[in-house]
PDB file of C-alpha atoms in Angstrom:
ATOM      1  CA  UNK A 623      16.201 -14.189-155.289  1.00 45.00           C
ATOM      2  CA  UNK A 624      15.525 -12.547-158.449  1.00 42.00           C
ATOM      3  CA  UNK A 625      12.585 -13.302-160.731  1.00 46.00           C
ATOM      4  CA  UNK A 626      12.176 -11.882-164.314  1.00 46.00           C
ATOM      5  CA  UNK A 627       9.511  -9.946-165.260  1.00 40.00           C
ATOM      6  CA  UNK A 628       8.547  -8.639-168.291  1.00 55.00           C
ATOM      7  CA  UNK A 629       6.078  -5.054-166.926  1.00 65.00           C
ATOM      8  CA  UNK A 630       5.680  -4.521-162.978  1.00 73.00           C
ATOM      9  CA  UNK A 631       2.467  -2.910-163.962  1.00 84.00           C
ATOM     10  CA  UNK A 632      -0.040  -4.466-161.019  1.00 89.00           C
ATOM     11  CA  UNK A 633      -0.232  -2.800-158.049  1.00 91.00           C
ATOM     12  CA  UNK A 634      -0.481  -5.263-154.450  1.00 93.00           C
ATOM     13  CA  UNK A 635      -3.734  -4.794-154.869  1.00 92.00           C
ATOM     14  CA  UNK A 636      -4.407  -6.093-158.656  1.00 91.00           C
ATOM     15  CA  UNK A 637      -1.953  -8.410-157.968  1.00 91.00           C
ATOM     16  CA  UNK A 638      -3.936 -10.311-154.776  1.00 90.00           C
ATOM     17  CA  UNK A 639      -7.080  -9.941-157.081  1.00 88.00           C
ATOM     18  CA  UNK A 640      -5.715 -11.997-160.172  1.00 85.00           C
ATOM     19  CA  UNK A 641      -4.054 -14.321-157.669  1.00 85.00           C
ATOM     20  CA  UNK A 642      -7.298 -14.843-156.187  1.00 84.00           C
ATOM     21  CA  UNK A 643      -5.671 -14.452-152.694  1.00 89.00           C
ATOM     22  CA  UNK A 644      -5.512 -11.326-150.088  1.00 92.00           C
ATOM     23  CA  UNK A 645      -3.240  -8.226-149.868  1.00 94.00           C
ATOM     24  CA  UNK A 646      -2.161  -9.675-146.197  1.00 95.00           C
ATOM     25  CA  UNK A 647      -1.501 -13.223-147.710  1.00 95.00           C
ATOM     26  CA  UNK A 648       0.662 -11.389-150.499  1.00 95.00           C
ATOM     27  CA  UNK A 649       2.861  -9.266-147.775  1.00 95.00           C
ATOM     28  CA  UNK A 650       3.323 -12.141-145.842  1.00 95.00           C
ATOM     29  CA  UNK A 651       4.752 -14.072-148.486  1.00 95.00           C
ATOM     30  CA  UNK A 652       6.665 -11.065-149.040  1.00 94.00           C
ATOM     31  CA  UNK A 653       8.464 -10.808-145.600  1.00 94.00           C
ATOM     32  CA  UNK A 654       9.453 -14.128-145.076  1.00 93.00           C
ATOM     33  CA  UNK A 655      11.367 -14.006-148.592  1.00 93.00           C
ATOM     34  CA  UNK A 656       9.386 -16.877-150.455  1.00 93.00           C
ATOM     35  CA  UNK A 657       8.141 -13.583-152.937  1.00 93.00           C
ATOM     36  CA  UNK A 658      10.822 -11.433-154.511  1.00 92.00           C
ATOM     37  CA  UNK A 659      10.156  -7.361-153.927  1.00 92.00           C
ATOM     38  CA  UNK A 660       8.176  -5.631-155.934  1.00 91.00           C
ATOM     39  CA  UNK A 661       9.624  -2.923-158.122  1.00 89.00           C
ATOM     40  CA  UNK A 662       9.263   0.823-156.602  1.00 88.00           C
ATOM     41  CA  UNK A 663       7.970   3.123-158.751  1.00 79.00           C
ATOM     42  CA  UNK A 664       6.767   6.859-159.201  1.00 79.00           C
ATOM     43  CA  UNK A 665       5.177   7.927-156.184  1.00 82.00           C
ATOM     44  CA  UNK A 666       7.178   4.937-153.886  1.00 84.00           C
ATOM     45  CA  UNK A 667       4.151   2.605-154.632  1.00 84.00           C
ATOM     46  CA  UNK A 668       5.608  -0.914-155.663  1.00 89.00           C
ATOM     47  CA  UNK A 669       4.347  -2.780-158.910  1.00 91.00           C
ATOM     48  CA  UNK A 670       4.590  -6.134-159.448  1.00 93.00           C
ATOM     49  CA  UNK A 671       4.650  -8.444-162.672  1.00 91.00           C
ATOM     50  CA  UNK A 672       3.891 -11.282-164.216  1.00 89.00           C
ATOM     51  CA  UNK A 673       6.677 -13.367-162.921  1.00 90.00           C
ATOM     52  CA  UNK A 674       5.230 -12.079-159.617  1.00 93.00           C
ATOM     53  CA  UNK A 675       2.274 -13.291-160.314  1.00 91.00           C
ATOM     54  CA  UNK A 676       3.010 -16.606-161.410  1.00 90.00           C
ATOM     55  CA  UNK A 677       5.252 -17.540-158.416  1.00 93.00           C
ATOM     56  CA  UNK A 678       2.681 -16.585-156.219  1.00 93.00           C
ATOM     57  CA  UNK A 679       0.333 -18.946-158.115  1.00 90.00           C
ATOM     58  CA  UNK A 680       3.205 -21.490-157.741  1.00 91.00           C
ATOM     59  CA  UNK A 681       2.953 -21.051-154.023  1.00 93.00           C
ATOM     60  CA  UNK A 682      -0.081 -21.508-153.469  1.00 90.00           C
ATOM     61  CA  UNK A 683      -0.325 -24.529-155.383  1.00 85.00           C
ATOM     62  CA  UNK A 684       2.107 -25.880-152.939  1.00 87.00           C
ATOM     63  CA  UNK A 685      -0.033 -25.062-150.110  1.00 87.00           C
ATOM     64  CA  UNK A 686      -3.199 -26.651-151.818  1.00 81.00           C
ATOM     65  CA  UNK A 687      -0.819 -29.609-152.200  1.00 77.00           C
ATOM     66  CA  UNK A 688      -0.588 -29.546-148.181  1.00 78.00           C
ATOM     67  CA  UNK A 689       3.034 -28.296-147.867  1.00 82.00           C
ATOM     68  CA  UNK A 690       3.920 -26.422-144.592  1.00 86.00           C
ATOM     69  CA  UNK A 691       5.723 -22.910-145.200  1.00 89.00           C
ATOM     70  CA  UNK A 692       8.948 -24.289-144.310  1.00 88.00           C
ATOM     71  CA  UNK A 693       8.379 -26.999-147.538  1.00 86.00           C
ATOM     72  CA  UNK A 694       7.576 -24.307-149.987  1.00 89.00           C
ATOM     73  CA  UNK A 695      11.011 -21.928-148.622  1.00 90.00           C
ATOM     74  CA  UNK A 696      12.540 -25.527-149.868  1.00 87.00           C
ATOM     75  CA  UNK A 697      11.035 -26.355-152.982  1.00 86.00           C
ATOM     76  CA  UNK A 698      11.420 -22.638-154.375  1.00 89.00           C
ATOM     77  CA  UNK A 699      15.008 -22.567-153.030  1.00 88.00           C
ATOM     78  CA  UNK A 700      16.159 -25.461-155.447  1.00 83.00           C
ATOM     79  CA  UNK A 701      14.410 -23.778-158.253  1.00 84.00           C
ATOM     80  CA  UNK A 702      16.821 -22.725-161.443  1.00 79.00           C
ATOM     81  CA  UNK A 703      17.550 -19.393-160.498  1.00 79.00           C
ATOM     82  CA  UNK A 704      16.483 -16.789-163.517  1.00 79.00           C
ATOM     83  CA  UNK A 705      12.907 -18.248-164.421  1.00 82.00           C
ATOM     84  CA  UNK A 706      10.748 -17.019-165.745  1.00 83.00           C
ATOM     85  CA  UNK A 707       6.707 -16.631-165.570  1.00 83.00           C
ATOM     86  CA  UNK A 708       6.426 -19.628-168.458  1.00 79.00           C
ATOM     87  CA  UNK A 709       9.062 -21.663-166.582  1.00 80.00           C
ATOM     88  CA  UNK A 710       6.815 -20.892-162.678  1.00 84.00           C
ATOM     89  CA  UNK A 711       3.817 -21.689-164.493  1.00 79.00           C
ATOM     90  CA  UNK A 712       5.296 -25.618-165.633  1.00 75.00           C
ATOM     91  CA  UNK A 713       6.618 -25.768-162.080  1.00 78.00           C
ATOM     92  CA  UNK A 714       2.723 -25.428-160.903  1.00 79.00           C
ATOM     93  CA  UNK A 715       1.056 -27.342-163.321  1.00 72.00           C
ATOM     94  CA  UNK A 716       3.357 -30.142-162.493  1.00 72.00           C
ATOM     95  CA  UNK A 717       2.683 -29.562-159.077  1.00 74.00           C
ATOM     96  CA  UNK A 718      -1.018 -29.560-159.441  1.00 68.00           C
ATOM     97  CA  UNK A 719      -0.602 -32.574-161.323  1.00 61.00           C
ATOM     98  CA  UNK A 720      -0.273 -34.190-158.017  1.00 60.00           C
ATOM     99  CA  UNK A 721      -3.497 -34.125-157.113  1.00 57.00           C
ATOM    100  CA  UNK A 722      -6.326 -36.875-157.182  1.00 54.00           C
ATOM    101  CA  UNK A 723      -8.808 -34.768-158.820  1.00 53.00           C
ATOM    102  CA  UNK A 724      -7.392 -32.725-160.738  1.00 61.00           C
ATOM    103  CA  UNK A 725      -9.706 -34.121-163.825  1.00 76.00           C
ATOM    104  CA  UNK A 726     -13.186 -31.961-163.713  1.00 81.00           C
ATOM    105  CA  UNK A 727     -15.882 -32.322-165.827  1.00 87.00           C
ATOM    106  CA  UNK A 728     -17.161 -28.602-167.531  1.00 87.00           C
ATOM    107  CA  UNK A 729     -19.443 -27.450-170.539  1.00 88.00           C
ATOM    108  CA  UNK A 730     -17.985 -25.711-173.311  1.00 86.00           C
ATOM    109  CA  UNK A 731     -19.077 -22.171-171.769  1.00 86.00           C
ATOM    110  CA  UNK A 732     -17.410 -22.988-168.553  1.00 86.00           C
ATOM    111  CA  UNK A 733     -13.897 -24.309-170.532  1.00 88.00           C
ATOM    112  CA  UNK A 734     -13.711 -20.896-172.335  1.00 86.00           C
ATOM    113  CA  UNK A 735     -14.178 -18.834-168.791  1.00 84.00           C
ATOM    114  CA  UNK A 736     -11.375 -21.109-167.027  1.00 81.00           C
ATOM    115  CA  UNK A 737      -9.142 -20.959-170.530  1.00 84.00           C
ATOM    116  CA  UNK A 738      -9.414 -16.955-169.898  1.00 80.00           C
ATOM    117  CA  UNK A 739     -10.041 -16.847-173.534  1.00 83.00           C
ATOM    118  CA  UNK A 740     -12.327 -17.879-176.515  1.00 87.00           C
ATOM    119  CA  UNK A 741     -11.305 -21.097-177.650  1.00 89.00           C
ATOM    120  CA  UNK A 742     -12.243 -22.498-181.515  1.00 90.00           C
ATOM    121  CA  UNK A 743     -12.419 -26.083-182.860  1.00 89.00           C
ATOM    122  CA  UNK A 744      -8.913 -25.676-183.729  1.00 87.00           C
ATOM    123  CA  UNK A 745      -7.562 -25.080-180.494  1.00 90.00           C
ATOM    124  CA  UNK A 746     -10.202 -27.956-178.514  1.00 90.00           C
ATOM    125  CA  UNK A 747      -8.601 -30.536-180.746  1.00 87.00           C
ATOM    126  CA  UNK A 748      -4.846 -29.169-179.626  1.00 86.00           C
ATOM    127  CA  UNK A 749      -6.091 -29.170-176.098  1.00 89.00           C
ATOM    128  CA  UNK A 750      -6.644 -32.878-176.768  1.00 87.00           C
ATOM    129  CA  UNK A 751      -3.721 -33.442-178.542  1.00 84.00           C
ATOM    130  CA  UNK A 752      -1.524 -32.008-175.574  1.00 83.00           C
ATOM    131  CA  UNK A 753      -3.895 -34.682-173.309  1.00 83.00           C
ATOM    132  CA  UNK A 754      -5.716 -30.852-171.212  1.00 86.00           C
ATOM    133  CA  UNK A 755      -9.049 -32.200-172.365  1.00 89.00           C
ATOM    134  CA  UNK A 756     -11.094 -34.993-173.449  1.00 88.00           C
ATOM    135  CA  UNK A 757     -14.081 -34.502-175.551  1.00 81.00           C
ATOM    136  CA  UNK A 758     -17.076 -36.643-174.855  1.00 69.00           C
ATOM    137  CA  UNK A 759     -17.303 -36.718-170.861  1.00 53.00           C
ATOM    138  CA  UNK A 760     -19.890 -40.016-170.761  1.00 50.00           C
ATOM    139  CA  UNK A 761     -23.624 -40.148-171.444  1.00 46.00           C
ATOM    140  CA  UNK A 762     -24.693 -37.927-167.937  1.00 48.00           C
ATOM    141  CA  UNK A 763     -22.829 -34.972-169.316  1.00 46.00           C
ATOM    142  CA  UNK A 764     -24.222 -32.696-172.730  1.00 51.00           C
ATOM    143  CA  UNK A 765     -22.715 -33.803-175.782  1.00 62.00           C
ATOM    144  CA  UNK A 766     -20.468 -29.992-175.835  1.00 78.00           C
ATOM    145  CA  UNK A 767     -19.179 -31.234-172.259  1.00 87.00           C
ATOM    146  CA  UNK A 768     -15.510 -31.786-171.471  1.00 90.00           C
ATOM    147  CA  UNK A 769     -13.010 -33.827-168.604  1.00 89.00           C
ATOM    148  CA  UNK A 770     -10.528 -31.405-167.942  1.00 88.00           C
ATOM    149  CA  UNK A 771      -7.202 -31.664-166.510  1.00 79.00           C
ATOM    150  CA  UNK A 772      -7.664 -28.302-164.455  1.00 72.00           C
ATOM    151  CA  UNK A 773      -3.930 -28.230-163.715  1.00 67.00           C
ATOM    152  CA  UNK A 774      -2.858 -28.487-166.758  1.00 75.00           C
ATOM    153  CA  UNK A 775      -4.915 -26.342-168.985  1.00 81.00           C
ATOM    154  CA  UNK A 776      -3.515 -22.974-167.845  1.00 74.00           C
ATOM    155  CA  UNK A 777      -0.499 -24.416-169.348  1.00 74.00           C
ATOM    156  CA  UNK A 778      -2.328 -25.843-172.456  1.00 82.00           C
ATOM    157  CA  UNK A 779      -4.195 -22.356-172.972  1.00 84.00           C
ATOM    158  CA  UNK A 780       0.026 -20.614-173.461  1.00 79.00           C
ATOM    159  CA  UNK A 781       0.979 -23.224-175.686  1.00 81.00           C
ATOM    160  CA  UNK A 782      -1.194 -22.570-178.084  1.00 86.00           C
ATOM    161  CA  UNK A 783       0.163 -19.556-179.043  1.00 83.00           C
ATOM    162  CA  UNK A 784       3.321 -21.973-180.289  1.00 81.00           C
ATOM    163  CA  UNK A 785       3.346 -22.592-183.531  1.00 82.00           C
ATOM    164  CA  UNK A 786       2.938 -26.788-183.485  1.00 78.00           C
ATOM    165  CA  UNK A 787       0.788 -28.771-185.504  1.00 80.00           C
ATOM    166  CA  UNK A 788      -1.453 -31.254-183.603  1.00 76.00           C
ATOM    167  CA  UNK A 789       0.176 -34.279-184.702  1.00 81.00           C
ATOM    168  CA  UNK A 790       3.695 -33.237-183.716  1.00 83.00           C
ATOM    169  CA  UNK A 791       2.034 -31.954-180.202  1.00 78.00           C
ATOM    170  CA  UNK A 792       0.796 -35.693-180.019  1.00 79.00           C
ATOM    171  CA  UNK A 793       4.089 -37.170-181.156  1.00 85.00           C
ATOM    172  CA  UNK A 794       6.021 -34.966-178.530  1.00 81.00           C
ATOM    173  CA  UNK A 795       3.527 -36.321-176.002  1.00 76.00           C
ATOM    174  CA  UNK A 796       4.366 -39.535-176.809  1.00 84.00           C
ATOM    175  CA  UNK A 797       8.184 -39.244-176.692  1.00 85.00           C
ATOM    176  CA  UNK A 798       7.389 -37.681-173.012  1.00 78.00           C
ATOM    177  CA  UNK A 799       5.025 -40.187-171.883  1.00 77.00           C
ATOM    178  CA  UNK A 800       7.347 -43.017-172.704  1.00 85.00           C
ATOM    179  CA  UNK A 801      10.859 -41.746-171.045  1.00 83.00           C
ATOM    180  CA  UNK A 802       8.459 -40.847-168.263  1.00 77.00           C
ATOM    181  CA  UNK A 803       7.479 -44.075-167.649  1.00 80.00           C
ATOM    182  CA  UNK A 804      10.825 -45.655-167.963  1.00 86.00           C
ATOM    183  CA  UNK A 805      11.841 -43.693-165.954  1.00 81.00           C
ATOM    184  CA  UNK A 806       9.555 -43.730-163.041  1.00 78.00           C
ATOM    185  CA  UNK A 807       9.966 -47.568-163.662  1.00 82.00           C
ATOM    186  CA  UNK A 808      13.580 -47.180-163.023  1.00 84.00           C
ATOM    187  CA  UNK A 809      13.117 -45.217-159.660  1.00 78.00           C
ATOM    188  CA  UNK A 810      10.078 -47.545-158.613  1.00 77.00           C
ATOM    189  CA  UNK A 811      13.106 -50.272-159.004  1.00 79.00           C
ATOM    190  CA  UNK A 812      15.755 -48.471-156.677  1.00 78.00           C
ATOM    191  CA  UNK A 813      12.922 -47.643-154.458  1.00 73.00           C
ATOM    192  CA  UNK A 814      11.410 -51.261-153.847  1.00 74.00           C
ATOM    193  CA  UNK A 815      15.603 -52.088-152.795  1.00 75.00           C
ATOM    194  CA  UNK A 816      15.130 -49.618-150.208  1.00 73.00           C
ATOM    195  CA  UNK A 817      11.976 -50.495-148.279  1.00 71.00           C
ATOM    196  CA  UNK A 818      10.929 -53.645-146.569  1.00 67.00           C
ATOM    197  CA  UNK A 819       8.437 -55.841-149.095  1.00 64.00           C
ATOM    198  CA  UNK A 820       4.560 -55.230-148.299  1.00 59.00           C
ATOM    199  CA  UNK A 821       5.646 -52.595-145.962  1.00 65.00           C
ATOM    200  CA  UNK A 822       2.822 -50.040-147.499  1.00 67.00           C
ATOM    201  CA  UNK A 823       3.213 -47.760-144.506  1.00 69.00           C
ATOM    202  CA  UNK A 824       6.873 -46.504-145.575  1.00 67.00           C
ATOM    203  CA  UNK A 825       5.812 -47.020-149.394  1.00 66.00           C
ATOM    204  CA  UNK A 826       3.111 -43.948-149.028  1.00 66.00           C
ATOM    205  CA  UNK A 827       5.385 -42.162-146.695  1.00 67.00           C
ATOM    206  CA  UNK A 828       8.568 -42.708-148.932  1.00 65.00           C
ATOM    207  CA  UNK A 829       6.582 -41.360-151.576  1.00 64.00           C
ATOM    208  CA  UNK A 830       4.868 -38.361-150.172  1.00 61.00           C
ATOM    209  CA  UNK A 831       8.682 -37.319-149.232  1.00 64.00           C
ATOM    210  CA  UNK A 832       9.969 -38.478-152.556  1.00 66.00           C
ATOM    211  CA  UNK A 833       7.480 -37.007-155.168  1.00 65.00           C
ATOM    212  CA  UNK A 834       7.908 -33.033-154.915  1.00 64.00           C
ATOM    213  CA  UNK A 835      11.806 -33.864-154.922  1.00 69.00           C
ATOM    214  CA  UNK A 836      11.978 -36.350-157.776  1.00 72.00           C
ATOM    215  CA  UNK A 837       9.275 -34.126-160.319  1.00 69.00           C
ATOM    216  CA  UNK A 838      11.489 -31.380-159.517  1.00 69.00           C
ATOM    217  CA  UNK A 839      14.781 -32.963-160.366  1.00 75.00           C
ATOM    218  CA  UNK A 840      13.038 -34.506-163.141  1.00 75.00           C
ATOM    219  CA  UNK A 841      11.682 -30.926-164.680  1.00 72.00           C
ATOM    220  CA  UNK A 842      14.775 -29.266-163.874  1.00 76.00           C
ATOM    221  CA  UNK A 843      17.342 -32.036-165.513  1.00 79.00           C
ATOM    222  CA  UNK A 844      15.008 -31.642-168.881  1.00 78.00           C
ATOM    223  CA  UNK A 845      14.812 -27.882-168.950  1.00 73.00           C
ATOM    224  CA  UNK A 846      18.702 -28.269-168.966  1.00 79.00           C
ATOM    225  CA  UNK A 847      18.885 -31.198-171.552  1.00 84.00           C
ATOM    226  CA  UNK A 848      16.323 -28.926-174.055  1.00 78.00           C
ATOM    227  CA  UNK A 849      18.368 -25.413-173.793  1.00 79.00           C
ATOM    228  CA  UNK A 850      21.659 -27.073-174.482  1.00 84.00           C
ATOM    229  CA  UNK A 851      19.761 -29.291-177.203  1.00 86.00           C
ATOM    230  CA  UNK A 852      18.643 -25.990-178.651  1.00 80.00           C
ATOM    231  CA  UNK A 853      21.937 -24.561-178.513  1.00 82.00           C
ATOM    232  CA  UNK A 854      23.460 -26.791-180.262  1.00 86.00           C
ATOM    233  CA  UNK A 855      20.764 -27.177-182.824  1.00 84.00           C
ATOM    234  CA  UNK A 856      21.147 -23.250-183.591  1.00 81.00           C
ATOM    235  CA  UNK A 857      25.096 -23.549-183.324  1.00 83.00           C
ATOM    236  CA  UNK A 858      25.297 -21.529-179.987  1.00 78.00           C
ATOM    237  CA  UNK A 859      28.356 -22.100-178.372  1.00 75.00           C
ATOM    238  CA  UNK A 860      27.201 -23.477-174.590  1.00 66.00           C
ATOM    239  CA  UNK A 861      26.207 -21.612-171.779  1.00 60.00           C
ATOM    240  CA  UNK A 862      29.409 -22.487-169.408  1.00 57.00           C
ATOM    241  CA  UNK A 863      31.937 -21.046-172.075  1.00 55.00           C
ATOM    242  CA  UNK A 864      33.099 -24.467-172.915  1.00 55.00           C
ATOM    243  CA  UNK A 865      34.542 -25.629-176.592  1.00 53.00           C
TER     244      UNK A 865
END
């Protein structure tokens, strides 16, 4: 398992702070493999980075998600080998899309501590564009009062470092919304072939079993798609050697 890391600068220590987790929760992820090593340095002390970091965010997502131990060693098993802390940080917010309530409700104060940053007109209205946020939370909330999507906007807060215009973040949104539709239409289809009609009992257990597998695939197939996309957009030759 190798995980790519751009400075092992935080020690086990830092590192179970900014996880929000304990030193003992960090080593035990460590010694039954689901954490790569950290990197020894001067001294013998070990320093982790921010690839670290964000698979151990990724893993405890899963566990807030209700996955046993032996779930999570199979989810981050049939991960791309080679990613990255970007690529572990979509993994999680897809994950923690999974929840019920993963929409909150903050003031504009409260959006700027969770966003880890100071955030300007500008980037609220590409928050909205990506579909993070929604301005205007209802008449009981303050008029500079939010609904979040609270796994998403760790995401949202990276990407708006990319250089993208709101309207093509909303037209990109779009594209996604619609092929993910179709095709959780399509999969609904093969699905209701499989199970006995009105049999909601193996419906909700079908999908429970199904859902972690299926976003994977889903996330993994596209990350694919885009990089050979890219390549040959930029006249790469492709990754396998291939003509």
């Amino acid at each position: 398992m190798t995980i790519e890391t751009e400075e092992p600068t935080l020690t086990v220590d830092e590192l179970a702070a900014r996880a929000g987790v304990t030193v003992r929760t960090v080593r035990f992820y460590g010694t039954k493999g689901l954490l790569p090593p950290p990197v020894i340095g001067p001294r013998r002390v070990g320093r982790y980075g921010p690839g670290h970091l964000a698979r151990l965010g990724l893993i405890e997502e899963l566990r807030r998600q209700g996955l046993t131990l032996a779930a999570i060693e199979r989810y981050l098993d049939r991960l791309p080998p080679g990613l990255d802390a970007h690529d572990l940080a979509v993994h999680r917010a897809v994950v923690a899309s999974w929840a019920p309530d993963a929409v909150e409700t903050v003031e504009r104060e409260e959006l700027g501590r969770r966003a880890g940053r100071a955030l300007g007109e500008e980037d609220v209205d590409r928050l909205a564009a990506m579909g993070v946020l929604e301005a205007g939370a209802g008449d009981a909330a303050g008029e500079d009062s939010y609904r979040v999507d609270a796994g998403l906007l760790r995401l949202g807060v990276r990407l708006l470092d990319v250089p993208l215009s709101p309207e093509a973040i909303r037209a990109a949104r779009t594209v996604l919304l619609d092929h993910a539709r179709a095709a959780a239409h399509e999969l609904s289809r093969l699905l209701r072939e499989e199970v006995p009609e009105g049999d909601a009992r193996v419906v909700r257990s079908l999908s429970a079993h199904m859902q972690p597998l299926v976003v994977q695939a889903l996330l993994t197939a596209f990350q694919r798609s885009l990089t050979q996309e890219l390549r040959e957009w930029l006249g790469e030759p492709p990754a396998d050697g291939s003509p």
